[in-house]
Coordinates of C-alpha atoms in Angstrom, one line a residue:
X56 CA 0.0 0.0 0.0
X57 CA 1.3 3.3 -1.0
X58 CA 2.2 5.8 1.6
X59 CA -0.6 8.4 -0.5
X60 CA -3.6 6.1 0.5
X61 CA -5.9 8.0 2.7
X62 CA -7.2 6.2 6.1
X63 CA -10.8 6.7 5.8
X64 CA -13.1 7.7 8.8
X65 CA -15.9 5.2 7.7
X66 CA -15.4 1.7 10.0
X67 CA -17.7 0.2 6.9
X68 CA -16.2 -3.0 5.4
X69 CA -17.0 -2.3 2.1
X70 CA -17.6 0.6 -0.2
X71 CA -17.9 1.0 -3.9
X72 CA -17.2 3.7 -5.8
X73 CA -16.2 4.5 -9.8
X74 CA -12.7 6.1 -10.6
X75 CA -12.5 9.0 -13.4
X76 CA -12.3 6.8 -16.9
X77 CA -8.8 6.1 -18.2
X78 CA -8.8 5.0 -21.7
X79 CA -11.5 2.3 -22.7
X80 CA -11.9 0.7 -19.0
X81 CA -13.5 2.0 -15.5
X82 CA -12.3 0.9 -12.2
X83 CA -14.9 0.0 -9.9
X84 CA -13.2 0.0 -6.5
X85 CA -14.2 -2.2 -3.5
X86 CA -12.6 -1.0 -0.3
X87 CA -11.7 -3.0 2.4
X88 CA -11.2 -2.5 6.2
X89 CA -9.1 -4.7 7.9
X90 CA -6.6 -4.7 11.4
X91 CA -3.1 -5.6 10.9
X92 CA -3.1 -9.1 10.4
X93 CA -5.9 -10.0 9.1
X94 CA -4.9 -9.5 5.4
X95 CA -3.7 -12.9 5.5
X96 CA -7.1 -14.0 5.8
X97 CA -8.4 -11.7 3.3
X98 CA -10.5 -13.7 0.3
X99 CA -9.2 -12.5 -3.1
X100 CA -12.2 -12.8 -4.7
X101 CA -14.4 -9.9 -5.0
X102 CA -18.2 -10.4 -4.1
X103 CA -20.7 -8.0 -6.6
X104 CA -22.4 -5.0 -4.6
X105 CA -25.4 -5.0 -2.5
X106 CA -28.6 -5.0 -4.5
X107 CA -29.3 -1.3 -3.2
X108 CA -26.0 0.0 -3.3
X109 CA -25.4 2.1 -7.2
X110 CA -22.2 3.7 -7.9
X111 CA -21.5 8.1 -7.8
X112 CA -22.7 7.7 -11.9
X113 CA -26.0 6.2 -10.9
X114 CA -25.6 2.5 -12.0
X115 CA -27.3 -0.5 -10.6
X116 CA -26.0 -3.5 -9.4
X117 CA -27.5 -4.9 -13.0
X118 CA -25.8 -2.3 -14.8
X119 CA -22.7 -3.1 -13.4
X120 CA -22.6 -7.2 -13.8
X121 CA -23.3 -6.5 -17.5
X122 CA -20.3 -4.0 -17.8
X123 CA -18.1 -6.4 -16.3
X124 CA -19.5 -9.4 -18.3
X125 CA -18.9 -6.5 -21.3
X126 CA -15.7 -6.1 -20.2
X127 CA -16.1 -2.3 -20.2
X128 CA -15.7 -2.4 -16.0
X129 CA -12.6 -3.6 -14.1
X130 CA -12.8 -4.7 -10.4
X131 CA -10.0 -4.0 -8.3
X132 CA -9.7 -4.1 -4.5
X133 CA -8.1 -2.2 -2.2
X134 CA -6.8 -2.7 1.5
X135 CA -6.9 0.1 4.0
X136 CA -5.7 -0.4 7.7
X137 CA -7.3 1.1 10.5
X138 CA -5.1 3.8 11.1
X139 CA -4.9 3.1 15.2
X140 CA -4.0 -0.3 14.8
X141 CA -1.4 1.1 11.8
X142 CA 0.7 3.1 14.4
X143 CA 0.4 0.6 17.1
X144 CA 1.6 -2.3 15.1
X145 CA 4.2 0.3 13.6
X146 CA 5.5 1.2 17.4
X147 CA 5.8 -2.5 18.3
X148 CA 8.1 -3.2 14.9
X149 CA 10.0 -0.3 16.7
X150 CA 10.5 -1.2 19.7
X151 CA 11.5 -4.9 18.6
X152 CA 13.7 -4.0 15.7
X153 CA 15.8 -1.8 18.6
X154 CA 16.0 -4.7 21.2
X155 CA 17.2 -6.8 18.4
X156 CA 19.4 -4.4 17.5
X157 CA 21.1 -3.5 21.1
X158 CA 21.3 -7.7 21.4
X159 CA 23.1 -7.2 17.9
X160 CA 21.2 -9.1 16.5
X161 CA 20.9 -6.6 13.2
X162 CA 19.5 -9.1 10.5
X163 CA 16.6 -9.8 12.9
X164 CA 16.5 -6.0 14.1
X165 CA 16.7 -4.8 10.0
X166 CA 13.6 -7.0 9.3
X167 CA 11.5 -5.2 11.9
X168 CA 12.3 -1.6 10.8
X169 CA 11.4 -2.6 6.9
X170 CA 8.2 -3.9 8.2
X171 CA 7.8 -1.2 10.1
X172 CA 8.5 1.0 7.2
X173 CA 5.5 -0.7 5.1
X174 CA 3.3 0.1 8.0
X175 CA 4.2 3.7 8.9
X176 CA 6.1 5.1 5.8
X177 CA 6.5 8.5 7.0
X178 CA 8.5 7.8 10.7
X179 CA 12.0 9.1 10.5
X180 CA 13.4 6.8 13.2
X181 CA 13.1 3.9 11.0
X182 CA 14.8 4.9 8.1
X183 CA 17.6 6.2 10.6
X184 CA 17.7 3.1 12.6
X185 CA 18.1 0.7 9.5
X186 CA 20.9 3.0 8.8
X187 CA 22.7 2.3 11.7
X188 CA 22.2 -1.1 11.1
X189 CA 23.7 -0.8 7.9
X190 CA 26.6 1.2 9.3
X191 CA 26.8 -1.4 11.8
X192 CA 27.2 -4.4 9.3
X193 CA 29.8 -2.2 7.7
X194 CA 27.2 -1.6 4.5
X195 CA 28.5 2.4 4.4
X196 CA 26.9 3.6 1.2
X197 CA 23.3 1.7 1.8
X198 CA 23.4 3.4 5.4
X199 CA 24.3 6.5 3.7
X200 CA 21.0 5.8 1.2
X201 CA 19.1 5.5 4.5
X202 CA 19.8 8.4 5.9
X203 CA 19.1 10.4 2.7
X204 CA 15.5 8.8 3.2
X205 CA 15.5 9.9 6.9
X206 CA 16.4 13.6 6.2
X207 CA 13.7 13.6 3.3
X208 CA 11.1 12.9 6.5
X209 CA 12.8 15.7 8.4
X210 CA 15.4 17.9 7.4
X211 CA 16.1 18.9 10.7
X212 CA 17.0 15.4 12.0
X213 CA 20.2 16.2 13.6
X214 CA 21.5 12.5 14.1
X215 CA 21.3 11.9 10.5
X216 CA 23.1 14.6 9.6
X217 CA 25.9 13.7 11.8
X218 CA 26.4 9.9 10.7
X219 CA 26.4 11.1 7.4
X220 CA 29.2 13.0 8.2
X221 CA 30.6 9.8 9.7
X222 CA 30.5 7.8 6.9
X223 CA 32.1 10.1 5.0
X224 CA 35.0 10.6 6.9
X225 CA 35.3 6.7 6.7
X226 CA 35.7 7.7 2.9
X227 CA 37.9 10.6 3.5
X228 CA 35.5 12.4 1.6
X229 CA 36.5 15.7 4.1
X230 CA 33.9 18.0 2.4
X231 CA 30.7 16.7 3.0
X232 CA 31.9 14.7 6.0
X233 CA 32.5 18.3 7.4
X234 CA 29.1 20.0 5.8
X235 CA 26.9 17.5 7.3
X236 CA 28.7 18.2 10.4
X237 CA 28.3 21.2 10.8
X238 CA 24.8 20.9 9.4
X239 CA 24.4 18.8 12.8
X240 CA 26.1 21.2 15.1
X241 CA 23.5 24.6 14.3
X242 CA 20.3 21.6 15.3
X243 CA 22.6 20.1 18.4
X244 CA 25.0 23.2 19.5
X245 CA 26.0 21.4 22.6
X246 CA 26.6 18.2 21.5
X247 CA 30.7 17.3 22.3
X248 CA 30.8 14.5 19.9
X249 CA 30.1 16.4 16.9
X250 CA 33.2 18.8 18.3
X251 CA 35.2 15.8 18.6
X252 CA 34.7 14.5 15.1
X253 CA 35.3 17.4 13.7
X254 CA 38.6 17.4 15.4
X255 CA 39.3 14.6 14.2
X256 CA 38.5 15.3 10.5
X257 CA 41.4 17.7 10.8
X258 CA 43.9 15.7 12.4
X259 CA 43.2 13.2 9.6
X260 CA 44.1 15.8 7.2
X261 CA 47.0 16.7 9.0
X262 CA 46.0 20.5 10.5
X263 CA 47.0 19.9 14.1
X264 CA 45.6 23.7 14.9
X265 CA 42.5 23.2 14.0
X266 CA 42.1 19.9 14.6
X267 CA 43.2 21.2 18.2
X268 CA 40.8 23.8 18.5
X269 CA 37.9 21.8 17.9
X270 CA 39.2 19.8 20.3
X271 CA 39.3 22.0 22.8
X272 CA 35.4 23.0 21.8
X273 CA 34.6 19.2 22.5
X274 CA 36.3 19.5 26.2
X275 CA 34.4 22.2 26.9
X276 CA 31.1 20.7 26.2
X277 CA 32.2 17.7 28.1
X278 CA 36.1 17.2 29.4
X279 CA 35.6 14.0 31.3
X280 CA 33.7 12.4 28.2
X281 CA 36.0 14.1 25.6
X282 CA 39.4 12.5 27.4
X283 CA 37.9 8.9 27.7
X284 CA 37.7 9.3 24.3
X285 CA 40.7 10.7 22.8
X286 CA 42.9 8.1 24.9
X287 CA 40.4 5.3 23.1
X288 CA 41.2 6.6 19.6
X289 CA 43.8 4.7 17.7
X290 CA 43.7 7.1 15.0
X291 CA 45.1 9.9 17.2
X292 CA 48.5 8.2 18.5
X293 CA 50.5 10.5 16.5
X294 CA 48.2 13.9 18.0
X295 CA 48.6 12.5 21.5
X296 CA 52.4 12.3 21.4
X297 CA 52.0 16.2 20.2
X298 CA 53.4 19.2 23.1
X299 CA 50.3 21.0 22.0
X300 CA 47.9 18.0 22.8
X301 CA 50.1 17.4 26.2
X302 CA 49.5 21.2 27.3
X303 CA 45.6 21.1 26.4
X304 CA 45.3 17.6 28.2
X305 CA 46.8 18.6 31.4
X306 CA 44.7 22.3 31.2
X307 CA 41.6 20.0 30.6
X308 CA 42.6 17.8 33.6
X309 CA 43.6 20.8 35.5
X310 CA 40.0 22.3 35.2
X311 CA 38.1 19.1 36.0
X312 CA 40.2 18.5 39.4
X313 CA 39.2 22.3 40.4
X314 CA 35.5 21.8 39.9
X315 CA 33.8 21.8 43.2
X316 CA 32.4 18.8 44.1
X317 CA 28.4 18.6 44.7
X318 CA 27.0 18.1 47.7
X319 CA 24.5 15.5 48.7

């Protein structure tokens, strides 16, 4: 079913109407209710309207058989979920897909989110959250594909703009690594990993100075956070035998120790 299909308020099981003509033949539409679930009980075979039921042009259920028989009419059906049961079956898909995927279980955790996205095309979180699982199975372009899809749902989606960014600093692509970066940081200004990243864009690309002054924005979002970090990173050996990076560590370590602590 195609996101465009309207929930309908009528809780009616069936309805026929008659769609504009296109070329020789005229749909006649019957439209069915049904839970999640209960498609797979669904009979294929589509039963001819009530005896007092015409369609918008006036024709009776006569009228209609002999068009059919004519060949002139075309029955189609169409499935509409309740659009309650639709968000609750869609949450559930959610909620499973990211169990699965803390257990790491991301094949089984992948599954839910696409079945979640046939069910509520339009939630950001699933798109983003297959991406991860992409990113996770080391699938870098499809997880960049994914959060294309995400931003489309919300442009302002700050957590797809930073994996984006990344991704492509996995591909040293230093540009839009840095664009979508900073595309993240105006949405989430006081977020110390998106600093920290961008730090490390720059040391990548050799420029210690700025590589060091974003740095230095990342520690003073959050030192304690920022330093587990850095000592973590493999890719910053070189930076951390650095005087520069010495003198900013022990400044960093300086200012933590002086905090006063909080009573309880």
């Amino acid at each position: 079913m195609g996101s465009e299909m309207c929930i309908r308020d009528s809780k009616k099981p069936v309805l026929w109407e008659t769609k504009l003509e296109t070329m020789k033949t005229i749909d006649i539409v019957r439209i069915q209710y049904l839970s999640v679930g209960e498609e797979k009980d669904f009979e294929s075979s589509i039963p001819l309207p009530e005896e007092d039921i015409t369609t918008v042009d006036g024709w009776t259920r006569e009228e209609i058989i002999r068009k059919i028989d004519d060949g002139v009419l075309k029955l189609e059906v169409e499935l509409y979920y309740k659009q309650e049961d639709v968000f609750e079956e869609g949450m559930k898909r959610m909620n499973l897909g990211n169990t699965y995927f803390q257990l790491g279980n991301y094949k089984a955790a992948s599954l839910e989110y696409e079945e979640g996205i046939k069910l509520l095309p339009d939630e950001k979180r699933f798109y983003f959250n297959l991406g991860l699982v992409y990113y996770k199975t080391g699938f870098f372009l499809e997880s960049l594909k994914m959060m294309e899809k995400c931003l489309k749902k919300d442009r302002k989606y700050a957590k797809a703009y930073y994996f984006r960014g990344i991704i492509y600093l996995l591909y040293k692509s230093w540009a839009n690594s840095l664009n979508n970066f900073k595309k993240a940081l105006l949405l989430e200004p006081d977020n110390p990993k998106i600093y920290y990243n961008i730090s490390c864009l720059y040391f990548k690309r050799g420029d210690l100075k700025r590589g060091l002054y974003w740095l230095n924005k990342a520690f003073e979002k959050e030192p304690q956070l920022i330093i587990n970090q850095v000592f973590k990173d493999k890719d910053l050996e070189k930076v951390r035998s650095t005087d520069e990076f010495k003198e900013m560590i022990n400044e960093v370590r300086e200012s933590i120790s002086e905090k006063p602590e909080l009573e309880a």
